[in-house]
Amino acid sequence: MMLLLLNALKWLLVPLGMLHWAAVWLRNRCYDWGICRSRRLAVPVISIGNIQMGGTGKTPLVIALLDWLRREGIAAGVLTRGYGRQAGAPLMLGAMEGASGNADPARLGDEPALFLPHLPPGGALGVGADRHAVGSQLLRAYPLSLLLLDDGFQHRKLQRDLDICLIDVSRWAVHPFLFPFSYLRDIKGSLRRAHAIILTKGDDAATARLQAQLQEKYRIPVWRGRYEAAGLEALADGRAVEPDELSDRKFGAVCGIANPAHFMAQLSALGIAPLYQHFFPDHHHYTLQDLRLVFAEAEAAGAEQVIVTTKDAVKLRKIAPPEVAGKLLVLNIRFRIDPPGALEALLRARFF
């Protein structure tokens, strides 16, 4: 009954939803018409973003791009808002600081702490709300050739040279209404600004249908992004856990991310069916009390070890005592695009 009442209330708010849609449309038009100012930086900017709320896969894509830029020998930086951090002042860190183990999510934010260790030699990370101001400071301090703008699709105050937009197919809405009527946080028409679209997390049939629709409508590359479970590692020492070690173990699963269902699907792909699961809110700040609760419940359910995501791991490493860290495993994810090499070819054609 309560669910029916909530659904009824939601649709009674349709007029407000229409006003929300109109406000987002008007904001975008103000940038299109030059009423709102958009500023440019001195090097090319590649934006990685979405039009849905969280969990489309921006972070794994940024990391995959940083790893590729490292292999190519390109000194690139990242500009990011830094959600979840406790400090508010803008920050700048170089690749050497990432190699020194300074990836503290309380100071940087969740995603920046994941980006820092992947920076190419000579690269740098800028964290702050005003991405143009932070980017300008970053370019004065580091000789960068390129900047990645994390979660940048709606940050139109900063001009970009390439817009990559990710879409979670499993959360795609057939109607135009924004949150709370769907997971959309931007109007679908904003996809006209994208130079490439990457579809993630949908089944083959739904992905193929949406891919065909978007390619026909926008006449831009529409690729499929796949997340592959790349195995487990021990939180305490980074040791890889071999597949034959998994067969006789009993696991729990814990995460604080936007789309925990996808985390569970990746564990299932490894043949792991957790006896216990606990989902914290996205950007959750873990405490020792959280760990005590999790392990008390996990052990009561029969689990011997608990698996977390890489996003959770960067926070848990800072607080987990040795006896707890020894029972935590991290699920590593590998991101790839079909067709292989398509994104790299686009980047080479435009920038290198």
mmCIF file of C-alpha atoms in Angstrom:
data_model
loop_
_atom_site.group_PDB
_atom_site.id
_atom_site.type_symbol
_atom_site.label_atom_id
_atom_site.label_comp_id
_atom_site.label_asym_id
_atom_site.label_seq_id
_atom_site.Cartn_x
_atom_site.Cartn_y
_atom_site.Cartn_z
ATOM 1 C CA MET A 1 0.000 0.000 0.000
ATOM 2 C CA MET A 2 2.769 2.433 0.925
ATOM 3 C CA LEU A 3 4.528 1.771 -2.403
ATOM 4 C CA LEU A 4 1.308 2.492 -4.300
ATOM 5 C CA LEU A 5 0.857 5.756 -2.401
ATOM 6 C CA LEU A 6 4.436 6.817 -3.129
ATOM 7 C CA ASN A 7 4.038 6.044 -6.828
ATOM 8 C CA ALA A 8 0.769 7.986 -6.931
ATOM 9 C CA LEU A 9 2.393 10.956 -5.186
ATOM 10 C CA LYS A 10 5.290 10.888 -7.626
ATOM 11 C CA TRP A 11 3.031 11.195 -10.639
ATOM 12 C CA LEU A 12 0.970 13.914 -8.962
ATOM 13 C CA LEU A 13 4.197 15.915 -9.069
ATOM 14 C CA VAL A 14 4.382 15.741 -12.883
ATOM 15 C CA PRO A 15 3.805 19.527 -13.252
ATOM 16 C CA LEU A 16 6.859 20.147 -11.063
ATOM 17 C CA GLY A 17 8.746 17.613 -13.169
ATOM 18 C CA MET A 18 7.874 19.593 -16.282
ATOM 19 C CA LEU A 19 9.168 22.782 -14.653
ATOM 20 C CA HIS A 20 12.394 20.971 -13.713
ATOM 21 C CA TRP A 21 12.837 19.793 -17.309
ATOM 22 C CA ALA A 22 12.216 23.326 -18.581
ATOM 23 C CA ALA A 23 14.750 24.800 -16.143
ATOM 24 C CA VAL A 24 17.457 22.368 -17.287
ATOM 25 C CA TRP A 25 16.583 23.051 -20.940
ATOM 26 C CA LEU A 26 16.793 26.814 -20.376
ATOM 27 C CA ARG A 27 20.152 26.548 -18.607
ATOM 28 C CA ASN A 28 21.586 24.628 -21.558
ATOM 29 C CA ARG A 29 20.167 27.111 -24.055
ATOM 30 C CA CYS A 30 21.748 29.999 -22.126
ATOM 31 C CA TYR A 31 25.148 28.396 -22.731
ATOM 32 C CA ASP A 32 24.283 27.613 -26.355
ATOM 33 C CA TRP A 33 23.236 31.221 -26.977
ATOM 34 C CA GLY A 34 26.237 32.698 -25.183
ATOM 35 C CA ILE A 35 24.195 34.262 -22.372
ATOM 36 C CA CYS A 36 26.100 32.204 -19.804
ATOM 37 C CA ARG A 37 29.870 32.448 -20.084
ATOM 38 C CA SER A 38 32.016 29.421 -20.878
ATOM 39 C CA ARG A 39 35.803 29.702 -20.643
ATOM 40 C CA ARG A 40 38.603 27.783 -22.347
ATOM 41 C CA LEU A 41 41.900 26.435 -21.029
ATOM 42 C CA ALA A 42 45.212 26.488 -22.882
ATOM 43 C CA VAL A 43 45.293 22.728 -23.613
ATOM 44 C CA PRO A 44 42.686 20.332 -25.046
ATOM 45 C CA VAL A 45 40.012 19.177 -22.594
ATOM 46 C CA ILE A 46 38.240 15.818 -22.835
ATOM 47 C CA SER A 47 35.052 15.585 -20.787
ATOM 48 C CA ILE A 48 33.811 12.251 -19.442
ATOM 49 C CA GLY A 49 30.264 12.512 -18.159
ATOM 50 C CA ASN A 50 26.678 11.328 -18.323
ATOM 51 C CA ILE A 51 23.070 12.514 -18.313
ATOM 52 C CA GLN A 52 21.995 10.077 -15.586
ATOM 53 C CA MET A 53 22.525 10.043 -11.862
ATOM 54 C CA GLY A 54 25.658 8.156 -10.741
ATOM 55 C CA GLY A 55 26.899 4.697 -11.524
ATOM 56 C CA THR A 56 27.251 4.836 -15.323
ATOM 57 C CA GLY A 57 30.968 4.018 -15.221
ATOM 58 C CA LYS A 58 32.727 7.369 -15.516
ATOM 59 C CA THR A 59 35.442 6.508 -12.998
ATOM 60 C CA PRO A 60 36.585 3.251 -14.676
ATOM 61 C CA LEU A 61 36.676 5.059 -18.026
ATOM 62 C CA VAL A 62 38.807 7.912 -16.658
ATOM 63 C CA ILE A 63 41.191 5.349 -15.149
ATOM 64 C CA ALA A 64 41.331 3.411 -18.440
ATOM 65 C CA LEU A 65 42.139 6.641 -20.308
ATOM 66 C CA LEU A 66 44.852 7.564 -17.803
ATOM 67 C CA ASP A 67 46.421 4.125 -18.212
ATOM 68 C CA TRP A 68 46.356 4.527 -22.003
ATOM 69 C CA LEU A 69 47.863 8.032 -21.806
ATOM 70 C CA ARG A 70 50.595 6.644 -19.548
ATOM 71 C CA ARG A 71 51.437 3.986 -22.151
ATOM 72 C CA GLU A 72 51.474 6.665 -24.853
ATOM 73 C CA GLY A 73 53.844 8.830 -22.807
ATOM 74 C CA ILE A 74 51.446 11.791 -22.685
ATOM 75 C CA ALA A 75 51.578 14.093 -19.656
ATOM 76 C CA ALA A 76 47.882 14.437 -18.867
ATOM 77 C CA GLY A 77 45.979 15.821 -15.914
ATOM 78 C CA VAL A 78 42.528 15.332 -14.413
ATOM 79 C CA LEU A 79 40.087 17.990 -13.237
ATOM 80 C CA THR A 80 37.446 16.756 -10.813
ATOM 81 C CA ARG A 81 34.923 18.127 -8.339
ATOM 82 C CA GLY A 82 36.016 15.868 -5.482
ATOM 83 C CA TYR A 83 32.734 14.591 -4.072
ATOM 84 C CA GLY A 84 32.927 13.094 -0.598
ATOM 85 C CA ARG A 85 35.997 14.991 0.585
ATOM 86 C CA GLN A 86 36.112 16.764 3.915
ATOM 87 C CA ALA A 87 38.358 19.647 2.817
ATOM 88 C CA GLY A 88 36.819 22.386 0.702
ATOM 89 C CA ALA A 89 39.840 24.282 -0.637
ATOM 90 C CA PRO A 90 41.120 23.468 -4.159
ATOM 91 C CA LEU A 91 43.966 20.951 -4.320
ATOM 92 C CA MET A 92 46.695 20.141 -6.831
ATOM 93 C CA LEU A 93 48.846 17.012 -6.747
ATOM 94 C CA GLY A 94 51.427 15.641 -9.151
ATOM 95 C CA ALA A 95 51.990 12.069 -10.274
ATOM 96 C CA MET A 96 54.945 11.692 -7.897
ATOM 97 C CA GLU A 97 52.653 12.374 -4.954
ATOM 98 C CA GLY A 98 50.337 9.639 -6.176
ATOM 99 C CA ALA A 99 53.256 7.225 -6.277
ATOM 100 C CA SER A 100 54.063 8.213 -2.687
ATOM 101 C CA GLY A 101 50.744 6.943 -1.353
ATOM 102 C CA ASN A 102 49.012 10.296 -0.811
ATOM 103 C CA ALA A 103 45.664 9.091 -2.176
ATOM 104 C CA ASP A 104 43.599 9.993 0.894
ATOM 105 C CA PRO A 105 39.866 10.121 -0.004
ATOM 106 C CA ALA A 106 39.043 12.245 3.050
ATOM 107 C CA ARG A 107 41.338 14.923 1.644
ATOM 108 C CA LEU A 108 40.787 14.431 -2.093
ATOM 109 C CA GLY A 109 37.370 12.830 -2.485
ATOM 110 C CA ASP A 110 36.502 9.285 -3.514
ATOM 111 C CA GLU A 111 37.145 9.411 -7.262
ATOM 112 C CA PRO A 112 40.264 11.640 -7.111
ATOM 113 C CA ALA A 113 41.835 9.159 -4.696
ATOM 114 C CA LEU A 114 41.321 6.467 -7.337
ATOM 115 C CA PHE A 115 42.687 8.634 -10.162
ATOM 116 C CA LEU A 116 45.891 9.751 -8.426
ATOM 117 C CA PRO A 117 47.854 6.453 -8.642
ATOM 118 C CA HIS A 118 47.045 6.170 -12.371
ATOM 119 C CA LEU A 119 48.421 9.559 -13.434
ATOM 120 C CA PRO A 120 51.015 9.360 -16.233
ATOM 121 C CA PRO A 121 54.563 10.558 -15.469
ATOM 122 C CA GLY A 122 54.446 14.341 -15.441
ATOM 123 C CA GLY A 123 50.677 14.265 -14.932
ATOM 124 C CA ALA A 124 48.709 16.077 -12.254
ATOM 125 C CA LEU A 125 45.360 16.123 -10.489
ATOM 126 C CA GLY A 126 43.277 19.227 -9.779
ATOM 127 C CA VAL A 127 40.377 19.047 -7.324
ATOM 128 C CA GLY A 128 37.844 21.823 -6.823
ATOM 129 C CA ALA A 129 34.408 23.160 -7.694
ATOM 130 C CA ASP A 130 35.638 25.785 -10.184
ATOM 131 C CA ARG A 131 37.282 23.563 -12.772
ATOM 132 C CA HIS A 132 38.483 26.502 -14.902
ATOM 133 C CA ALA A 133 40.258 28.160 -11.969
ATOM 134 C CA VAL A 134 41.775 24.865 -10.805
ATOM 135 C CA GLY A 135 42.759 23.976 -14.371
ATOM 136 C CA SER A 136 44.466 27.333 -14.873
ATOM 137 C CA GLN A 137 46.481 26.852 -11.678
ATOM 138 C CA LEU A 138 47.329 23.293 -12.681
ATOM 139 C CA LEU A 139 48.668 24.389 -16.074
ATOM 140 C CA ARG A 140 50.829 27.048 -14.459
ATOM 141 C CA ALA A 141 52.348 24.463 -12.122
ATOM 142 C CA TYR A 142 52.688 21.462 -14.486
ATOM 143 C CA PRO A 143 53.597 21.207 -18.217
ATOM 144 C CA LEU A 144 50.505 19.212 -19.219
ATOM 145 C CA SER A 145 49.493 18.370 -22.788
ATOM 146 C CA LEU A 146 45.889 17.367 -22.110
ATOM 147 C CA LEU A 147 43.228 17.493 -19.391
ATOM 148 C CA LEU A 148 40.476 14.999 -18.596
ATOM 149 C CA LEU A 149 37.359 16.589 -17.098
ATOM 150 C CA ASP A 150 35.723 14.073 -14.767
ATOM 151 C CA ASP A 151 31.908 14.215 -14.597
ATOM 152 C CA GLY A 152 32.042 17.204 -16.896
ATOM 153 C CA PHE A 153 29.033 16.916 -19.199
ATOM 154 C CA GLN A 154 26.935 19.406 -17.185
ATOM 155 C CA HIS A 155 29.903 21.607 -16.163
ATOM 156 C CA ARG A 156 29.466 23.960 -19.096
ATOM 157 C CA LYS A 157 31.405 26.795 -17.461
ATOM 158 C CA LEU A 158 34.472 25.082 -18.924
ATOM 159 C CA GLN A 159 34.755 24.565 -22.673
ATOM 160 C CA ARG A 160 35.871 21.168 -23.889
ATOM 161 C CA ASP A 161 37.233 19.790 -27.136
ATOM 162 C CA LEU A 162 35.640 16.348 -26.835
ATOM 163 C CA ASP A 163 32.549 15.215 -24.918
ATOM 164 C CA ILE A 164 32.228 11.516 -24.100
ATOM 165 C CA CYS A 165 28.876 10.608 -22.552
ATOM 166 C CA LEU A 166 28.141 7.310 -20.808
ATOM 167 C CA ILE A 167 24.648 5.832 -20.507
ATOM 168 C CA ASP A 168 23.562 3.072 -18.134
ATOM 169 C CA VAL A 169 21.237 1.093 -20.397
ATOM 170 C CA SER A 170 19.624 -0.717 -17.458
ATOM 171 C CA ARG A 171 18.445 2.669 -16.104
ATOM 172 C CA TRP A 172 17.471 4.313 -19.389
ATOM 173 C CA ALA A 173 14.038 5.976 -19.355
ATOM 174 C CA VAL A 174 11.649 5.803 -22.304
ATOM 175 C CA HIS A 175 9.999 9.098 -21.226
ATOM 176 C CA PRO A 176 11.707 12.518 -21.013
ATOM 177 C CA PHE A 177 11.108 13.314 -17.328
ATOM 178 C CA LEU A 178 14.072 13.844 -15.024
ATOM 179 C CA PHE A 179 14.649 12.621 -11.466
ATOM 180 C CA PRO A 180 12.615 11.507 -9.449
ATOM 181 C CA PHE A 181 10.605 10.129 -12.385
ATOM 182 C CA SER A 182 13.719 8.498 -13.824
ATOM 183 C CA TYR A 183 17.487 8.422 -13.299
ATOM 184 C CA LEU A 184 17.937 11.298 -15.760
ATOM 185 C CA ARG A 185 19.611 14.440 -14.434
ATOM 186 C CA ASP A 186 19.864 16.155 -17.822
ATOM 187 C CA ILE A 187 17.516 16.274 -20.791
ATOM 188 C CA LYS A 188 18.021 13.687 -23.509
ATOM 189 C CA GLY A 189 18.486 16.417 -26.103
ATOM 190 C CA SER A 190 21.802 17.285 -24.439
ATOM 191 C CA LEU A 191 23.237 14.220 -26.162
ATOM 192 C CA ARG A 192 23.530 16.428 -29.260
ATOM 193 C CA ARG A 193 26.607 17.950 -27.606
ATOM 194 C CA ALA A 194 28.336 14.581 -27.281
ATOM 195 C CA HIS A 195 31.052 13.509 -29.708
ATOM 196 C CA ALA A 196 30.766 9.843 -28.666
ATOM 197 C CA ILE A 197 28.397 7.805 -26.500
ATOM 198 C CA ILE A 198 29.326 4.685 -24.542
ATOM 199 C CA LEU A 199 26.547 2.321 -23.443
ATOM 200 C CA THR A 200 27.147 0.371 -20.240
ATOM 201 C CA LYS A 201 25.477 -2.171 -17.959
ATOM 202 C CA GLY A 202 22.646 -3.289 -20.215
ATOM 203 C CA ASP A 203 21.857 -6.716 -21.605
ATOM 204 C CA ASP A 204 22.777 -7.419 -25.208
ATOM 205 C CA ALA A 205 19.299 -6.935 -26.669
ATOM 206 C CA ALA A 206 18.522 -3.658 -24.870
ATOM 207 C CA THR A 207 21.987 -2.287 -25.657
ATOM 208 C CA ALA A 208 21.688 -3.128 -29.356
ATOM 209 C CA ARG A 209 18.278 -1.420 -29.580
ATOM 210 C CA LEU A 210 19.442 1.760 -27.862
ATOM 211 C CA GLN A 211 22.682 1.795 -29.847
ATOM 212 C CA ALA A 212 20.757 1.719 -33.132
ATOM 213 C CA GLN A 213 18.352 4.448 -31.961
ATOM 214 C CA LEU A 214 21.099 6.811 -30.794
ATOM 215 C CA GLN A 215 23.297 6.297 -33.857
ATOM 216 C CA GLU A 216 20.374 7.063 -36.156
ATOM 217 C CA LYS A 217 19.324 10.145 -34.178
ATOM 218 C CA TYR A 218 22.680 11.775 -33.407
ATOM 219 C CA ARG A 219 24.990 10.427 -36.148
ATOM 220 C CA ILE A 220 27.946 10.004 -33.785
ATOM 221 C CA PRO A 221 29.878 6.923 -32.639
ATOM 222 C CA VAL A 222 27.913 4.846 -30.116
ATOM 223 C CA TRP A 223 29.998 2.094 -28.532
ATOM 224 C CA ARG A 224 29.459 -0.524 -25.890
ATOM 225 C CA GLY A 225 31.473 -0.330 -22.674
ATOM 226 C CA ARG A 226 32.058 -3.569 -20.814
ATOM 227 C CA TYR A 227 33.151 -4.058 -17.222
ATOM 228 C CA GLU A 228 34.968 -7.309 -16.636
ATOM 229 C CA ALA A 229 35.796 -8.727 -13.243
ATOM 230 C CA ALA A 230 39.597 -8.851 -13.246
ATOM 231 C CA GLY A 231 39.934 -10.877 -10.060
ATOM 232 C CA LEU A 232 40.364 -10.262 -6.359
ATOM 233 C CA GLU A 233 43.278 -8.950 -4.331
ATOM 234 C CA ALA A 234 43.961 -8.789 -0.618
ATOM 235 C CA LEU A 235 43.356 -5.339 0.852
ATOM 236 C CA ALA A 236 46.243 -5.689 3.293
ATOM 237 C CA ASP A 237 49.082 -6.343 0.848
ATOM 238 C CA GLY A 238 47.647 -6.262 -2.690
ATOM 239 C CA ARG A 239 48.318 -9.967 -3.255
ATOM 240 C CA ALA A 240 46.263 -11.415 -6.092
ATOM 241 C CA VAL A 241 43.839 -14.126 -5.025
ATOM 242 C CA GLU A 242 44.038 -17.063 -7.420
ATOM 243 C CA PRO A 243 40.760 -18.512 -8.773
ATOM 244 C CA ASP A 244 41.416 -21.908 -7.200
ATOM 245 C CA GLU A 245 41.492 -20.207 -3.791
ATOM 246 C CA LEU A 246 37.861 -19.130 -4.109
ATOM 247 C CA SER A 247 36.157 -22.502 -4.314
ATOM 248 C CA ASP A 248 36.210 -23.389 -0.626
ATOM 249 C CA ARG A 249 35.739 -19.900 0.853
ATOM 250 C CA LYS A 250 32.591 -18.187 2.087
ATOM 251 C CA PHE A 251 32.219 -14.483 1.357
ATOM 252 C CA GLY A 252 30.260 -11.407 2.249
ATOM 253 C CA ALA A 253 29.953 -8.320 0.027
ATOM 254 C CA VAL A 254 29.946 -4.677 1.132
ATOM 255 C CA CYS A 255 29.978 -1.468 -0.904
ATOM 256 C CA GLY A 256 29.144 2.225 -0.824
ATOM 257 C CA ILE A 257 28.570 3.000 -4.511
ATOM 258 C CA ALA A 258 25.751 4.317 -6.693
ATOM 259 C CA ASN A 259 24.887 0.985 -8.341
ATOM 260 C CA PRO A 260 25.458 -1.958 -5.964
ATOM 261 C CA ALA A 261 23.519 -4.325 -8.230
ATOM 262 C CA HIS A 262 26.316 -4.086 -10.792
ATOM 263 C CA PHE A 263 28.885 -4.955 -8.111
ATOM 264 C CA MET A 264 26.895 -8.060 -7.237
ATOM 265 C CA ALA A 265 26.661 -9.013 -10.917
ATOM 266 C CA GLN A 266 30.459 -8.815 -11.244
ATOM 267 C CA LEU A 267 30.870 -11.119 -8.244
ATOM 268 C CA SER A 268 28.406 -13.526 -9.822
ATOM 269 C CA ALA A 269 30.537 -13.503 -12.984
ATOM 270 C CA LEU A 270 33.399 -14.837 -10.849
ATOM 271 C CA GLY A 271 31.144 -17.573 -9.496
ATOM 272 C CA ILE A 272 30.812 -15.903 -6.082
ATOM 273 C CA ALA A 273 27.451 -15.936 -4.280
ATOM 274 C CA PRO A 274 27.925 -13.896 -1.081
ATOM 275 C CA LEU A 275 26.267 -15.202 2.056
ATOM 276 C CA TYR A 276 25.965 -11.641 3.346
ATOM 277 C CA GLN A 277 25.642 -8.218 1.739
ATOM 278 C CA HIS A 278 25.461 -4.671 3.061
ATOM 279 C CA PHE A 279 25.046 -1.598 0.861
ATOM 280 C CA PHE A 280 26.030 1.800 2.242
ATOM 281 C CA PRO A 281 25.085 5.067 0.471
ATOM 282 C CA ASP A 282 27.334 6.344 -2.316
ATOM 283 C CA HIS A 283 30.391 8.281 -1.021
ATOM 284 C CA HIS A 284 29.915 6.777 2.449
ATOM 285 C CA HIS A 285 32.562 7.718 5.031
ATOM 286 C CA TYR A 286 33.508 4.443 6.704
ATOM 287 C CA THR A 287 34.179 4.240 10.430
ATOM 288 C CA LEU A 288 35.538 1.531 12.709
ATOM 289 C CA GLN A 289 32.002 1.102 13.989
ATOM 290 C CA ASP A 290 30.870 0.319 10.431
ATOM 291 C CA LEU A 291 33.556 -2.350 10.140
ATOM 292 C CA ARG A 292 32.630 -3.916 13.468
ATOM 293 C CA LEU A 293 28.974 -4.031 12.419
ATOM 294 C CA VAL A 294 29.771 -5.473 8.992
ATOM 295 C CA PHE A 295 32.013 -8.227 10.300
ATOM 296 C CA ALA A 296 29.667 -9.134 13.142
ATOM 297 C CA GLU A 297 26.811 -9.557 10.669
ATOM 298 C CA ALA A 298 28.987 -11.264 8.046
ATOM 299 C CA GLU A 299 30.349 -13.809 10.509
ATOM 300 C CA ALA A 300 26.837 -14.461 11.831
ATOM 301 C CA ALA A 301 25.823 -15.259 8.244
ATOM 302 C CA GLY A 302 28.744 -17.679 7.888
ATOM 303 C CA ALA A 303 31.065 -15.475 5.806
ATOM 304 C CA GLU A 304 34.821 -15.737 6.400
ATOM 305 C CA GLN A 305 35.945 -12.768 4.290
ATOM 306 C CA VAL A 306 34.292 -9.630 2.918
ATOM 307 C CA ILE A 307 34.687 -8.336 -0.649
ATOM 308 C CA VAL A 308 34.569 -4.588 -1.412
ATOM 309 C CA THR A 309 34.989 -2.367 -4.484
ATOM 310 C CA THR A 310 38.118 -0.371 -5.308
ATOM 311 C CA LYS A 311 36.193 2.789 -4.404
ATOM 312 C CA ASP A 312 35.576 1.407 -0.913
ATOM 313 C CA ALA A 313 39.095 0.022 -0.620
ATOM 314 C CA VAL A 314 40.848 3.409 -0.799
ATOM 315 C CA LYS A 315 38.877 4.489 2.269
ATOM 316 C CA LEU A 316 39.069 1.236 4.196
ATOM 317 C CA ARG A 317 42.864 1.041 3.870
ATOM 318 C CA LYS A 318 43.071 4.191 5.988
ATOM 319 C CA ILE A 319 41.028 2.881 8.917
ATOM 320 C CA ALA A 320 41.019 -0.923 8.928
ATOM 321 C CA PRO A 321 43.192 -2.427 11.694
ATOM 322 C CA PRO A 322 45.482 -5.276 10.552
ATOM 323 C CA GLU A 323 43.231 -8.035 11.879
ATOM 324 C CA VAL A 324 40.312 -6.618 9.861
ATOM 325 C CA ALA A 325 42.291 -5.693 6.731
ATOM 326 C CA GLY A 326 43.411 -9.318 6.531
ATOM 327 C CA LYS A 327 39.790 -10.373 6.022
ATOM 328 C CA LEU A 328 39.003 -7.835 3.303
ATOM 329 C CA LEU A 329 39.316 -8.534 -0.424
ATOM 330 C CA VAL A 330 39.025 -6.028 -3.281
ATOM 331 C CA LEU A 331 37.240 -6.708 -6.563
ATOM 332 C CA ASN A 332 39.242 -5.297 -9.475
ATOM 333 C CA ILE A 333 37.372 -4.251 -12.611
ATOM 334 C CA ARG A 334 38.712 -3.927 -16.156
ATOM 335 C CA PHE A 335 36.939 -1.533 -18.547
ATOM 336 C CA ARG A 336 36.992 -2.079 -22.299
ATOM 337 C CA ILE A 337 35.140 -0.696 -25.276
ATOM 338 C CA ASP A 338 33.642 -2.567 -28.219
ATOM 339 C CA PRO A 339 34.890 -2.229 -30.879
ATOM 340 C CA PRO A 340 38.412 -2.423 -29.413
ATOM 341 C CA GLY A 341 40.613 0.578 -30.154
ATOM 342 C CA ALA A 342 37.730 2.795 -31.300
ATOM 343 C CA LEU A 343 38.134 5.433 -28.586
ATOM 344 C CA GLU A 344 41.925 5.472 -28.909
ATOM 345 C CA ALA A 345 41.588 5.971 -32.677
ATOM 346 C CA LEU A 346 39.233 8.913 -32.108
ATOM 347 C CA LEU A 347 41.666 10.518 -29.653
ATOM 348 C CA ARG A 348 44.632 10.060 -31.995
ATOM 349 C CA ALA A 349 42.699 11.558 -34.900
ATOM 350 C CA ARG A 350 41.695 14.641 -32.922
ATOM 351 C CA PHE A 351 44.667 15.342 -30.655
ATOM 352 C CA PHE A 352 47.845 13.395 -31.474
#
